[in-house]
Backbone atoms as SQL, in Angstrom:
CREATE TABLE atoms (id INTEGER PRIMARY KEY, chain TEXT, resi INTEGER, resn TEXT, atom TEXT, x REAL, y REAL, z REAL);
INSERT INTO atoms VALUES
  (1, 'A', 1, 'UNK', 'N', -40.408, 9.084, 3.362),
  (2, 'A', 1, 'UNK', 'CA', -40.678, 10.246, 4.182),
  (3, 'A', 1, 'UNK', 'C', -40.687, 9.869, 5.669),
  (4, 'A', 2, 'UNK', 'N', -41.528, 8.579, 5.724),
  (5, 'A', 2, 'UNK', 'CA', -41.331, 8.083, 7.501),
  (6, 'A', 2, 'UNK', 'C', -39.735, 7.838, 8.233),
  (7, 'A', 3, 'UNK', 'N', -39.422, 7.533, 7.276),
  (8, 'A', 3, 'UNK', 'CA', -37.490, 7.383, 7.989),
  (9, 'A', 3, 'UNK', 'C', -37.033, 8.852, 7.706),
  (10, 'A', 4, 'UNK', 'N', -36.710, 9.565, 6.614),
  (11, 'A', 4, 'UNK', 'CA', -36.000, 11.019, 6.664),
  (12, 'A', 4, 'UNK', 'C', -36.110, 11.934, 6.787),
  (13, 'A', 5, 'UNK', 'N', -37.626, 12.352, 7.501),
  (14, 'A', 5, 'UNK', 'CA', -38.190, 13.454, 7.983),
  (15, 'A', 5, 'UNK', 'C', -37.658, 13.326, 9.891),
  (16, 'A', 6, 'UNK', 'N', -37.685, 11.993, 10.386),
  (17, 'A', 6, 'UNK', 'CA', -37.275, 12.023, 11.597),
  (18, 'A', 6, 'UNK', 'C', -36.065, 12.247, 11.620),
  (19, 'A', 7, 'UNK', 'N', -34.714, 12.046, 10.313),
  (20, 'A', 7, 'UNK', 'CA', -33.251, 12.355, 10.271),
  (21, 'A', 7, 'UNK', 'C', -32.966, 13.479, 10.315),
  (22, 'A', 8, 'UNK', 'N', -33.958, 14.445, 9.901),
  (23, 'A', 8, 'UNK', 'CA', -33.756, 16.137, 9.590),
  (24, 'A', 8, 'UNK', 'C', -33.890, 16.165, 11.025),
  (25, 'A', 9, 'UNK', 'N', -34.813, 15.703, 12.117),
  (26, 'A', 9, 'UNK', 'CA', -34.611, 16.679, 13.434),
  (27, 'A', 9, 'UNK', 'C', -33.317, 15.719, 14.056),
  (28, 'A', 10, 'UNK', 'N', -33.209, 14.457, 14.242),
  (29, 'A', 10, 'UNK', 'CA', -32.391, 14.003, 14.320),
  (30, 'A', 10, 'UNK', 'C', -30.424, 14.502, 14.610),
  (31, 'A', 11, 'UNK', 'N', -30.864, 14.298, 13.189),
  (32, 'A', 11, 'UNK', 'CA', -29.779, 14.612, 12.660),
  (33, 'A', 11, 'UNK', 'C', -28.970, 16.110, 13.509),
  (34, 'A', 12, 'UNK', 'N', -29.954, 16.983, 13.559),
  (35, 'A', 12, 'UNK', 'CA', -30.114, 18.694, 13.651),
  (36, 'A', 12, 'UNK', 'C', -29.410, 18.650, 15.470),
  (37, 'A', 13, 'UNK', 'N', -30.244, 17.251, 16.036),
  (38, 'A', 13, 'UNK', 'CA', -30.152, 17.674, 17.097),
  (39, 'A', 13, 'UNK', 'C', -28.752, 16.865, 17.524),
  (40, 'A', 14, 'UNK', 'N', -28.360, 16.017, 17.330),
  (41, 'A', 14, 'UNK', 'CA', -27.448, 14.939, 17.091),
  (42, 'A', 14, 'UNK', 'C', -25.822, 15.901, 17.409),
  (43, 'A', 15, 'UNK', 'N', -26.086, 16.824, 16.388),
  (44, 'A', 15, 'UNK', 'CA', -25.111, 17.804, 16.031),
  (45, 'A', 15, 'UNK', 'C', -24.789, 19.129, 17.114),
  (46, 'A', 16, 'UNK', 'N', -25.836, 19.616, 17.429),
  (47, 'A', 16, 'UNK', 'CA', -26.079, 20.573, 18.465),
  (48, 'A', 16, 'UNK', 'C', -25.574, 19.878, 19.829),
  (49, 'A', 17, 'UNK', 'N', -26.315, 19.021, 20.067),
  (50, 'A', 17, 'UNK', 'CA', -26.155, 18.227, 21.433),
  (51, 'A', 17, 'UNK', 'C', -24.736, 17.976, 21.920),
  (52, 'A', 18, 'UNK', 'N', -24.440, 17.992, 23.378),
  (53, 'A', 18, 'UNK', 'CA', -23.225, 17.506, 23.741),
  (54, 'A', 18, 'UNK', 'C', -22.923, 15.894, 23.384),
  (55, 'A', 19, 'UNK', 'N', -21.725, 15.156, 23.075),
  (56, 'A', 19, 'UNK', 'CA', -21.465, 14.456, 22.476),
  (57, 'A', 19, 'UNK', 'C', -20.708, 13.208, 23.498),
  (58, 'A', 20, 'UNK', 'N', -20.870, 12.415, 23.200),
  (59, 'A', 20, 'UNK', 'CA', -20.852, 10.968, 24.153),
  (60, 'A', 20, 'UNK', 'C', -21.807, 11.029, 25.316),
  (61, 'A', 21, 'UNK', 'N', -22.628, 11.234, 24.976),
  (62, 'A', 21, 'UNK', 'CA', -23.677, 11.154, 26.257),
  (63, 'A', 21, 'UNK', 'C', -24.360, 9.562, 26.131),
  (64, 'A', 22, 'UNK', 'N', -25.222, 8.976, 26.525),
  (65, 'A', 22, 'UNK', 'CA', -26.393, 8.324, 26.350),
  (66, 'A', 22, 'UNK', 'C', -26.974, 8.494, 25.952),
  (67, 'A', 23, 'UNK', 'N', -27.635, 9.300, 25.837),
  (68, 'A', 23, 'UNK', 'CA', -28.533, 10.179, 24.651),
  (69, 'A', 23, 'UNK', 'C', -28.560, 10.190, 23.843),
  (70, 'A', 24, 'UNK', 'N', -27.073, 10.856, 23.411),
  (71, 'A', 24, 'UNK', 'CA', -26.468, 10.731, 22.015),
  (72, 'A', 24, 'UNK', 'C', -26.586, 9.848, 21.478),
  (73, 'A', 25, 'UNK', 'N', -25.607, 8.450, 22.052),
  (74, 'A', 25, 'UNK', 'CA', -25.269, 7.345, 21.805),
  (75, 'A', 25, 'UNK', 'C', -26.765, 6.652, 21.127),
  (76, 'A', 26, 'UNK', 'N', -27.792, 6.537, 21.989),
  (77, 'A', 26, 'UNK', 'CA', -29.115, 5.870, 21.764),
  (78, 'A', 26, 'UNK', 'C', -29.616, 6.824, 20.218),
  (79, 'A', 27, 'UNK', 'N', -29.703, 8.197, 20.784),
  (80, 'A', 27, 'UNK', 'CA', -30.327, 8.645, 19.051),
  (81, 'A', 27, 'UNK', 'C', -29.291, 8.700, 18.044),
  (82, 'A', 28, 'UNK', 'N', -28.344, 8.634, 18.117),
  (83, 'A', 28, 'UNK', 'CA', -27.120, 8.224, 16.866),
  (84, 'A', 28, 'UNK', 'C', -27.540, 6.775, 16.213),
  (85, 'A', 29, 'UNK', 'N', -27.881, 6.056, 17.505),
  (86, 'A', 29, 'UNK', 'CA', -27.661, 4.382, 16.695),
  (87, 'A', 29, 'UNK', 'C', -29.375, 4.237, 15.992),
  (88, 'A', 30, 'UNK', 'N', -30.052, 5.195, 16.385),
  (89, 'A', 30, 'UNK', 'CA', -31.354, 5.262, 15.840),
  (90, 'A', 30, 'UNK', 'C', -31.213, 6.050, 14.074),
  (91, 'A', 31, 'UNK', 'N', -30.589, 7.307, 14.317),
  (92, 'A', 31, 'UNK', 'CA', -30.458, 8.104, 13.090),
  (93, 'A', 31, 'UNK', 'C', -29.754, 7.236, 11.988),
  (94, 'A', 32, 'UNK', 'N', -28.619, 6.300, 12.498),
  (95, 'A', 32, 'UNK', 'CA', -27.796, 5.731, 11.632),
  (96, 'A', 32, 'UNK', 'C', -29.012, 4.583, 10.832),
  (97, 'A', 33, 'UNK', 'N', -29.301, 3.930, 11.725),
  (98, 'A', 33, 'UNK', 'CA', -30.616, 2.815, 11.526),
  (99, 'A', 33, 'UNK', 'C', -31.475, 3.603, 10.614),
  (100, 'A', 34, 'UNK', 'N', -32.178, 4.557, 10.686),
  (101, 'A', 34, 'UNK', 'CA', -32.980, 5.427, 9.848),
  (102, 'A', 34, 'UNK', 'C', -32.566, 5.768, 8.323),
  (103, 'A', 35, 'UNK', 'N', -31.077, 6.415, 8.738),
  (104, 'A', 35, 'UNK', 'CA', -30.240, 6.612, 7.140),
  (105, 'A', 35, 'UNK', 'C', -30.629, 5.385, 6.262),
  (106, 'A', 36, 'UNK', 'N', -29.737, 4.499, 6.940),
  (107, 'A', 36, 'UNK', 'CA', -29.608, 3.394, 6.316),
  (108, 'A', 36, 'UNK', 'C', -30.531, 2.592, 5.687),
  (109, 'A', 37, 'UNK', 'N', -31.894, 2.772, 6.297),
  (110, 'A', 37, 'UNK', 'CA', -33.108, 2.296, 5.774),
  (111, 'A', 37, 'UNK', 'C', -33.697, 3.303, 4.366),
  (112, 'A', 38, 'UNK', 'N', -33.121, 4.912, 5.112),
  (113, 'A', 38, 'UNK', 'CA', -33.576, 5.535, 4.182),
  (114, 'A', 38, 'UNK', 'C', -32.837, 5.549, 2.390),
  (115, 'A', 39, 'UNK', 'N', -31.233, 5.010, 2.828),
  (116, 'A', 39, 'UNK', 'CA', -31.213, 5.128, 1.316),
  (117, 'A', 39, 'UNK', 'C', -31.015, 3.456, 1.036),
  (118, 'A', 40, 'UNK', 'N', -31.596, 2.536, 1.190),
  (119, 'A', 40, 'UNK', 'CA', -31.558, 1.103, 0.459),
  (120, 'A', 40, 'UNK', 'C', -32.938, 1.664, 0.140),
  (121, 'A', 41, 'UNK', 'N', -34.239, 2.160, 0.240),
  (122, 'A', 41, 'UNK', 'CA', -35.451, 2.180, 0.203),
  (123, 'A', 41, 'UNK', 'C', -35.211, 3.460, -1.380),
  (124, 'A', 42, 'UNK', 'N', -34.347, 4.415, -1.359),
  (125, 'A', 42, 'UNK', 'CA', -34.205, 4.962, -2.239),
  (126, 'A', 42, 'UNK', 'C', -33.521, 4.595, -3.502),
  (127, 'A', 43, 'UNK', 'N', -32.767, 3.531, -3.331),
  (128, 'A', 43, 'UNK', 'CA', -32.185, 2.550, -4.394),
  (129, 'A', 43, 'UNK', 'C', -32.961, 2.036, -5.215),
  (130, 'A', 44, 'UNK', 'N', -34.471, 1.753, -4.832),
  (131, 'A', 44, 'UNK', 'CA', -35.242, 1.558, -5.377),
  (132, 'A', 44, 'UNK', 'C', -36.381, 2.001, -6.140),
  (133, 'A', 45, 'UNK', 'N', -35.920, 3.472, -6.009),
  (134, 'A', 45, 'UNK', 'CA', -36.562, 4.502, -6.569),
  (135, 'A', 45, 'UNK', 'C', -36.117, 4.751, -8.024),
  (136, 'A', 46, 'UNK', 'N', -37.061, 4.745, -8.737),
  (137, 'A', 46, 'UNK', 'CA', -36.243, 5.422, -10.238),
  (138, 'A', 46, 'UNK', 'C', -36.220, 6.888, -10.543),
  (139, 'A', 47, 'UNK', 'N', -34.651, 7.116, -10.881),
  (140, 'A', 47, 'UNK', 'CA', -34.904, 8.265, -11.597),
  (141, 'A', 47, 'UNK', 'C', -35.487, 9.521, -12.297),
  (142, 'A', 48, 'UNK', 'N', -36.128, 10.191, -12.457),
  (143, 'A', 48, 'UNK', 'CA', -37.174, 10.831, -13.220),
  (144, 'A', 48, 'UNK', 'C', -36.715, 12.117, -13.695),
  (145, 'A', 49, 'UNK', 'N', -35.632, 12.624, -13.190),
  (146, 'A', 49, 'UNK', 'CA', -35.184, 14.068, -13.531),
  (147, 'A', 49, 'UNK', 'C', -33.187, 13.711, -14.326),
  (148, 'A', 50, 'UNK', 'N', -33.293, 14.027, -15.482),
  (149, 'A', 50, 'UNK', 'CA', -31.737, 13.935, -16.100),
  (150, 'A', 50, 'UNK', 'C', -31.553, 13.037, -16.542),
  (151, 'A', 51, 'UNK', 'N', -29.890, 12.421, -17.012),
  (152, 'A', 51, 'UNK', 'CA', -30.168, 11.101, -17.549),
  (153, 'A', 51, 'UNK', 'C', -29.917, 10.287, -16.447),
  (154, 'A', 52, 'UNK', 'N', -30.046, 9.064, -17.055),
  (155, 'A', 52, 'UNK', 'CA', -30.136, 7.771, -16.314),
  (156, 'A', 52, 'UNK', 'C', -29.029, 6.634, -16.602),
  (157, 'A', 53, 'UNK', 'N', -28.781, 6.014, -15.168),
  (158, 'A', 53, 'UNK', 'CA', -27.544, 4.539, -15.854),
  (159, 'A', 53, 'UNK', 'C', -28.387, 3.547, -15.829),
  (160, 'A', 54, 'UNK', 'N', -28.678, 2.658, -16.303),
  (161, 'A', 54, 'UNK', 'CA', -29.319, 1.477, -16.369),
  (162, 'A', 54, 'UNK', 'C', -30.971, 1.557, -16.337),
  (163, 'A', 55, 'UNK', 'N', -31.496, 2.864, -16.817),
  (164, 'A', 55, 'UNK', 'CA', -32.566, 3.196, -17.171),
  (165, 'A', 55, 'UNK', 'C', -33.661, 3.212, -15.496),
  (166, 'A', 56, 'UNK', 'N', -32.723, 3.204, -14.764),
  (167, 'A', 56, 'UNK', 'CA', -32.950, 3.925, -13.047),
  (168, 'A', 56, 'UNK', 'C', -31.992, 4.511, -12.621),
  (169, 'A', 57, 'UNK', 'N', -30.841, 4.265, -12.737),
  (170, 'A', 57, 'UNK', 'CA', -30.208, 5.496, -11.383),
  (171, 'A', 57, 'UNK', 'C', -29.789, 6.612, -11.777),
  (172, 'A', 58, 'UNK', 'N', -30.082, 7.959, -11.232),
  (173, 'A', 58, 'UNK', 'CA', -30.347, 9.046, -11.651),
  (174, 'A', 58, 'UNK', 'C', -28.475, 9.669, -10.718),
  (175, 'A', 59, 'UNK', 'N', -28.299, 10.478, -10.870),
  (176, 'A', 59, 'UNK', 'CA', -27.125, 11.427, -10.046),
  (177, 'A', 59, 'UNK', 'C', -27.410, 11.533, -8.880),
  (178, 'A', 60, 'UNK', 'N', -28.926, 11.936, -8.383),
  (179, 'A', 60, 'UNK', 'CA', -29.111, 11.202, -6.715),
  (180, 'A', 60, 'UNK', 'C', -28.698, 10.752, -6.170),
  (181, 'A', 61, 'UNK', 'N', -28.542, 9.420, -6.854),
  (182, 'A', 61, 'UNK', 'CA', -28.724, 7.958, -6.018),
  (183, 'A', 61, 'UNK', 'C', -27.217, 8.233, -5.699),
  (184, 'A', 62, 'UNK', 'N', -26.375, 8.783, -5.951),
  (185, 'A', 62, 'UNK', 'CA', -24.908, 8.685, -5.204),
  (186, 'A', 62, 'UNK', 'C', -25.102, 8.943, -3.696),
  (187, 'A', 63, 'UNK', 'N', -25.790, 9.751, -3.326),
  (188, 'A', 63, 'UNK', 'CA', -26.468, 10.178, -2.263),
  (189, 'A', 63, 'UNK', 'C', -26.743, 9.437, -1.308),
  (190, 'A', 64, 'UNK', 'N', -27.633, 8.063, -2.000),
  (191, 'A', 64, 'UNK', 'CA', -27.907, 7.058, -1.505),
  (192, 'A', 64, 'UNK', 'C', -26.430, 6.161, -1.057),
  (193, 'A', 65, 'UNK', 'N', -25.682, 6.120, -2.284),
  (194, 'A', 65, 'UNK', 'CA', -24.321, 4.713, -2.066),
  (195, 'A', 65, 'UNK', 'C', -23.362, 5.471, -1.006),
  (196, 'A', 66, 'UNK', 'N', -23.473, 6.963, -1.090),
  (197, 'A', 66, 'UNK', 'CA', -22.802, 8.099, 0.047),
  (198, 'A', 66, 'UNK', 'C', -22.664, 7.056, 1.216),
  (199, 'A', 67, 'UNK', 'N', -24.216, 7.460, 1.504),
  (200, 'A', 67, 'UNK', 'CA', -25.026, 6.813, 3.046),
  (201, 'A', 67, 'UNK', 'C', -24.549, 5.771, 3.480),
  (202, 'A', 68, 'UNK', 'N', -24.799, 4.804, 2.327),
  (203, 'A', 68, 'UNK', 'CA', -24.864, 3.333, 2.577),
  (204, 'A', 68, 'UNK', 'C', -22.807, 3.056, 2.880),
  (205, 'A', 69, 'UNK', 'N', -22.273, 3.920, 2.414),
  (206, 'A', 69, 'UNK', 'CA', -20.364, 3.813, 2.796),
  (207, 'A', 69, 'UNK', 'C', -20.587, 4.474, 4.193),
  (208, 'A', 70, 'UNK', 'N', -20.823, 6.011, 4.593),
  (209, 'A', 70, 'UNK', 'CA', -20.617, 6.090, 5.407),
  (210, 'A', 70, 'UNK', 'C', -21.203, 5.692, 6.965),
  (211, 'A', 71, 'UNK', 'N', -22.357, 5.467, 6.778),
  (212, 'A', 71, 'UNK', 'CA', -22.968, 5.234, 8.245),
  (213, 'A', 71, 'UNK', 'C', -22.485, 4.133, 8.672),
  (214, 'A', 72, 'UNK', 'N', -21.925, 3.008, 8.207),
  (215, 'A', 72, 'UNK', 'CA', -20.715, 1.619, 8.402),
  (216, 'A', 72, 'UNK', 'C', -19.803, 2.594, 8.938),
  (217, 'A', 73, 'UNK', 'N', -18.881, 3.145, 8.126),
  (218, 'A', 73, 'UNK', 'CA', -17.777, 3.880, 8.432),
  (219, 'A', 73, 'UNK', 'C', -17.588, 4.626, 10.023),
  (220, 'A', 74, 'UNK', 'N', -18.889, 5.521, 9.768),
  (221, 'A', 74, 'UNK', 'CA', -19.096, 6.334, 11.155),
  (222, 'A', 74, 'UNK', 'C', -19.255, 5.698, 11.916),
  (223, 'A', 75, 'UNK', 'N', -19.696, 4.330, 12.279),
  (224, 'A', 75, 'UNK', 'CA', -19.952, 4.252, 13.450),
  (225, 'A', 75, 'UNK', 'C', -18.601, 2.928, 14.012),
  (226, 'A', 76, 'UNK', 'N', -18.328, 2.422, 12.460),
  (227, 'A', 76, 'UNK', 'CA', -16.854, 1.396, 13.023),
  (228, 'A', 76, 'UNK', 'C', -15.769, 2.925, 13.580),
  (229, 'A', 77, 'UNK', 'N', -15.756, 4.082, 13.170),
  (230, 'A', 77, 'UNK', 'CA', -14.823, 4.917, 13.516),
  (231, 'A', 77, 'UNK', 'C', -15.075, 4.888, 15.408),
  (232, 'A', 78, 'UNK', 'N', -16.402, 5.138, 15.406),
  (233, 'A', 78, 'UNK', 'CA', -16.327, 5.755, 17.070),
  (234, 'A', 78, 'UNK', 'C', -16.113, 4.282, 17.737),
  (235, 'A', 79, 'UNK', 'N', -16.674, 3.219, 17.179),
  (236, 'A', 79, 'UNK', 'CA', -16.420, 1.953, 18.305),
  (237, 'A', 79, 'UNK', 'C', -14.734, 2.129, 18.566),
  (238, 'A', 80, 'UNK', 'N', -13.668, 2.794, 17.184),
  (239, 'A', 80, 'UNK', 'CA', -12.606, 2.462, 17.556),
  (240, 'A', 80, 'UNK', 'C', -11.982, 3.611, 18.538),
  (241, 'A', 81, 'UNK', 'N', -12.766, 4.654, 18.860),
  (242, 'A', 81, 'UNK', 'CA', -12.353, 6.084, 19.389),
  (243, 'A', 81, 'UNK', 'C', -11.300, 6.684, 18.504),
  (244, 'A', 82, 'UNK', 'N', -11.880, 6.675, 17.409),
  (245, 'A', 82, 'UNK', 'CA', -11.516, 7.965, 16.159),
  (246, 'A', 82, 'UNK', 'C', -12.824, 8.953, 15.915),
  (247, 'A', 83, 'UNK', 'N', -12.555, 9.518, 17.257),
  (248, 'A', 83, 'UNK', 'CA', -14.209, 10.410, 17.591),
  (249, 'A', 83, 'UNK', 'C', -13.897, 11.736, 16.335),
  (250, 'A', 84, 'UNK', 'N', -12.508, 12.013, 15.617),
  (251, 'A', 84, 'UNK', 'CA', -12.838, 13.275, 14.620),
  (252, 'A', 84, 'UNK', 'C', -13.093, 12.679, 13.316),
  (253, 'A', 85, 'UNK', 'N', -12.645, 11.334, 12.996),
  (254, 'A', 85, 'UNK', 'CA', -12.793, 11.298, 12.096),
  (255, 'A', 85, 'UNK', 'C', -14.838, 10.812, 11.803),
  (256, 'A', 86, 'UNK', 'N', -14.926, 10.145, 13.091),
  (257, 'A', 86, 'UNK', 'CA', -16.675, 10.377, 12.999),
  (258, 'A', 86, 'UNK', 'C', -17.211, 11.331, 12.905),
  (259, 'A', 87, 'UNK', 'N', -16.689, 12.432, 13.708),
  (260, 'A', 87, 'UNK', 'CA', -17.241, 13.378, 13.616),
  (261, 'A', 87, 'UNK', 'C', -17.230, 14.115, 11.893),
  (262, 'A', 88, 'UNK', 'N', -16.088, 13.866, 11.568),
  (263, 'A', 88, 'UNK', 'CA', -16.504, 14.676, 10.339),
  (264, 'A', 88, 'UNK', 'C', -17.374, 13.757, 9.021),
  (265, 'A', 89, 'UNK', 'N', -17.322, 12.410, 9.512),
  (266, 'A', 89, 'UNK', 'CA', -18.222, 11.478, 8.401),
  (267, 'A', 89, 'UNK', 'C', -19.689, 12.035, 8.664),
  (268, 'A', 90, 'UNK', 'N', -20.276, 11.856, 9.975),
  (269, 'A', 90, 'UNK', 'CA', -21.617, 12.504, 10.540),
  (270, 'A', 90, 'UNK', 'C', -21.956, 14.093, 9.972),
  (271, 'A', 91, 'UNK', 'N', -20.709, 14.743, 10.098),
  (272, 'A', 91, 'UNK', 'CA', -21.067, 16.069, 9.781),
  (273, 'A', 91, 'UNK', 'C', -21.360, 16.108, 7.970),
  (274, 'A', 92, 'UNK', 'N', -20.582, 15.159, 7.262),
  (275, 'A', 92, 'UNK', 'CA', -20.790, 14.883, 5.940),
  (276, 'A', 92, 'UNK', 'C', -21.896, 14.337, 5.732),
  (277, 'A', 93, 'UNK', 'N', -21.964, 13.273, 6.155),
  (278, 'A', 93, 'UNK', 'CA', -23.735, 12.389, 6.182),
  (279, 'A', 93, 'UNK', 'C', -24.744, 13.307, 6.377),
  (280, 'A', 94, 'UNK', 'N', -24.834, 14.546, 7.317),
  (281, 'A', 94, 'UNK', 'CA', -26.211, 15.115, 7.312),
  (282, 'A', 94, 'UNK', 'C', -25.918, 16.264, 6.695),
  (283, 'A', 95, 'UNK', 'N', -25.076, 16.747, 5.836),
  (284, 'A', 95, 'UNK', 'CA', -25.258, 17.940, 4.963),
  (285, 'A', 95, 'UNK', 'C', -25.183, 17.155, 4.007),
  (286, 'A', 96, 'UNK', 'N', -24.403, 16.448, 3.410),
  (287, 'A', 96, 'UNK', 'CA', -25.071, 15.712, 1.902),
  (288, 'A', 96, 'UNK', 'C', -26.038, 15.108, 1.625),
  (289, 'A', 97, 'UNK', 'N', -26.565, 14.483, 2.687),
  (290, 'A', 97, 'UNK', 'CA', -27.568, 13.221, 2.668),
  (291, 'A', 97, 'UNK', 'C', -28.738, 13.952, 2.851),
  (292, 'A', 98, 'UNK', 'N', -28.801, 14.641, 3.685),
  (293, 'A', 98, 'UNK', 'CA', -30.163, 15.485, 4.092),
  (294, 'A', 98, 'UNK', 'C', -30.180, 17.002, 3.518),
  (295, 'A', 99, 'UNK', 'N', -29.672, 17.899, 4.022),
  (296, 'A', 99, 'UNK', 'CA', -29.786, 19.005, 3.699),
  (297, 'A', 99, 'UNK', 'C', -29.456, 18.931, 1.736),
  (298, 'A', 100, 'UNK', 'N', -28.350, 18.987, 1.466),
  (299, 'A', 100, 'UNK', 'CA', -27.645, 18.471, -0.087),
  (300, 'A', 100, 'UNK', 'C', -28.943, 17.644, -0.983),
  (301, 'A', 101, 'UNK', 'N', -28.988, 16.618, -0.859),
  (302, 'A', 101, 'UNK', 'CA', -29.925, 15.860, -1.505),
  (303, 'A', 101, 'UNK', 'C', -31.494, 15.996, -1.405),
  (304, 'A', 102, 'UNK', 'N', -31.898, 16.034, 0.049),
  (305, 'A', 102, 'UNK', 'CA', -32.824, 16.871, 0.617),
  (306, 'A', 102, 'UNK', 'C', -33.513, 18.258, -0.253),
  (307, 'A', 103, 'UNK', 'N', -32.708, 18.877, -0.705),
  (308, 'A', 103, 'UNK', 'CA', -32.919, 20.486, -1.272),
  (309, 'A', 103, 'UNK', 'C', -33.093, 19.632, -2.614),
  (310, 'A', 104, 'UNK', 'N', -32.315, 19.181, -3.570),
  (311, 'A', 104, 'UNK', 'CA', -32.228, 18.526, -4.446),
  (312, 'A', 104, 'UNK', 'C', -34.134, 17.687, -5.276),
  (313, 'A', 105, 'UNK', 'N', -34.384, 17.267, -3.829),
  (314, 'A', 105, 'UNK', 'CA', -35.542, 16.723, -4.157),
  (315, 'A', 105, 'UNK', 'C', -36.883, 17.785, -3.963),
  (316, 'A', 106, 'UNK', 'N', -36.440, 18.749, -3.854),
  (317, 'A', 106, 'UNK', 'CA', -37.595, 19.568, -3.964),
  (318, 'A', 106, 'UNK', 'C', -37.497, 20.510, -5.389),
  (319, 'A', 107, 'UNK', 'N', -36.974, 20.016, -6.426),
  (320, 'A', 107, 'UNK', 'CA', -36.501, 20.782, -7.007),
  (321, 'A', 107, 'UNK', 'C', -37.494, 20.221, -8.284),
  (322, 'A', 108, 'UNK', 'N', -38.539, 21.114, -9.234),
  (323, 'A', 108, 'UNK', 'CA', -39.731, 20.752, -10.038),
  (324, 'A', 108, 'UNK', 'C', -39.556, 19.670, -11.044),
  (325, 'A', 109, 'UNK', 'N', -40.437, 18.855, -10.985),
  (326, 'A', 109, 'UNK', 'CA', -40.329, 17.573, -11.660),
  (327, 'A', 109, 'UNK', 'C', -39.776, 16.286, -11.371),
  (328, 'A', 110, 'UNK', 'N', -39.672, 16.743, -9.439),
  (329, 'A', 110, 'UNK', 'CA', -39.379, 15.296, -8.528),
  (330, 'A', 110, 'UNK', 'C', -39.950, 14.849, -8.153),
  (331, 'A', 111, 'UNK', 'N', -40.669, 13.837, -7.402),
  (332, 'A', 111, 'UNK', 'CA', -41.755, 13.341, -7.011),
  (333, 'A', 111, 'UNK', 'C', -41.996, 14.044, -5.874),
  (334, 'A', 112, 'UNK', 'N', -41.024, 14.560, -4.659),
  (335, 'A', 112, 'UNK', 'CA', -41.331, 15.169, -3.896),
  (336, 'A', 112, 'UNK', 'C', -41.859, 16.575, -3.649),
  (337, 'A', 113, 'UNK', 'N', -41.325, 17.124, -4.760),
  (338, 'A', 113, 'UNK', 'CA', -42.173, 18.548, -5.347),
  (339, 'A', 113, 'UNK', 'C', -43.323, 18.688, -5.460),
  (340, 'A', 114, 'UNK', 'N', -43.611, 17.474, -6.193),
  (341, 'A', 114, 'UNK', 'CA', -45.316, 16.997, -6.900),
  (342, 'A', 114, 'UNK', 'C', -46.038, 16.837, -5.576),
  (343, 'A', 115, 'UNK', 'N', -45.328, 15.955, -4.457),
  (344, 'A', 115, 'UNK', 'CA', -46.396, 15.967, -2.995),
  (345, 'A', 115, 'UNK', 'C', -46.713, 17.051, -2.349),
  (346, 'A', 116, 'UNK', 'N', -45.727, 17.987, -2.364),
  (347, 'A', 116, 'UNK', 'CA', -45.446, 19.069, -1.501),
  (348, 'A', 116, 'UNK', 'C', -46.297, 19.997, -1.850),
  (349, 'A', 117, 'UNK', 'N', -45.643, 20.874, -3.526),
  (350, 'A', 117, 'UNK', 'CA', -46.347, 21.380, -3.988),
  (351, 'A', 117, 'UNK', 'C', -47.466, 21.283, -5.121),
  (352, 'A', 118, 'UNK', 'N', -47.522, 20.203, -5.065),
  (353, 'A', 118, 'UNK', 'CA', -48.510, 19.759, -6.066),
  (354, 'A', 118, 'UNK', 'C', -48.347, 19.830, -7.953);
């Protein structure tokens, strides 16, 4: 929750904001840092809702291996100034990763349901 609750505004604002700024640049390399923490930390999460491969990884966790391909990807794209094709990995990364998976985990009999709504 401490890394992907700051990606939701992040992320939100990342997108809105004018683009190659400093700004940007500094909270991009922060959000990416955040993702990235956020889904190796979820790799380690087991399953609990559907079936399972190896008696942990649930259909989620793609979510997670998503992340872990693209935020490499996105950001070797912009060092090379392939600013659309970042752009559309970023725009993929925070609707699958957050919003997509995000919704996903609020859904009854996830652990995050159970915090939320008890």
């Amino acid at each position: 929750m401490y890394t992907v609750l700051p990606c939701v505004i992040l992320g939100a604002a990342l997108l809105i904001m004018r683009k190659g700024t400093t700004i940007h640049k500094s909270l991009g390399r922060v959000y990416m840092v955040l993702m990235l923490i956020t889904a190796f930390i979820t790799l380690f999460m087991p399953a609990e809702v559907g079936p399972q491969l190896l008696n942990h990884f649930g259909w989620i966790h793609s979510f997670s291996f998503l992340t872990l391909y693209t935020v490499p990807t996105a950001y070797f794209a912009i060092r090379k100034g392939q600013v659309k094709k970042h752009q559309r990995k970023m725009v993929l990364l925070y609707f699958g990763a957050i919003i997509i998976a995000g919704g996903f985990t609020l859904v009854p009999g996830r652990y995050l349901h159970q915090v939320l709504f008890g």
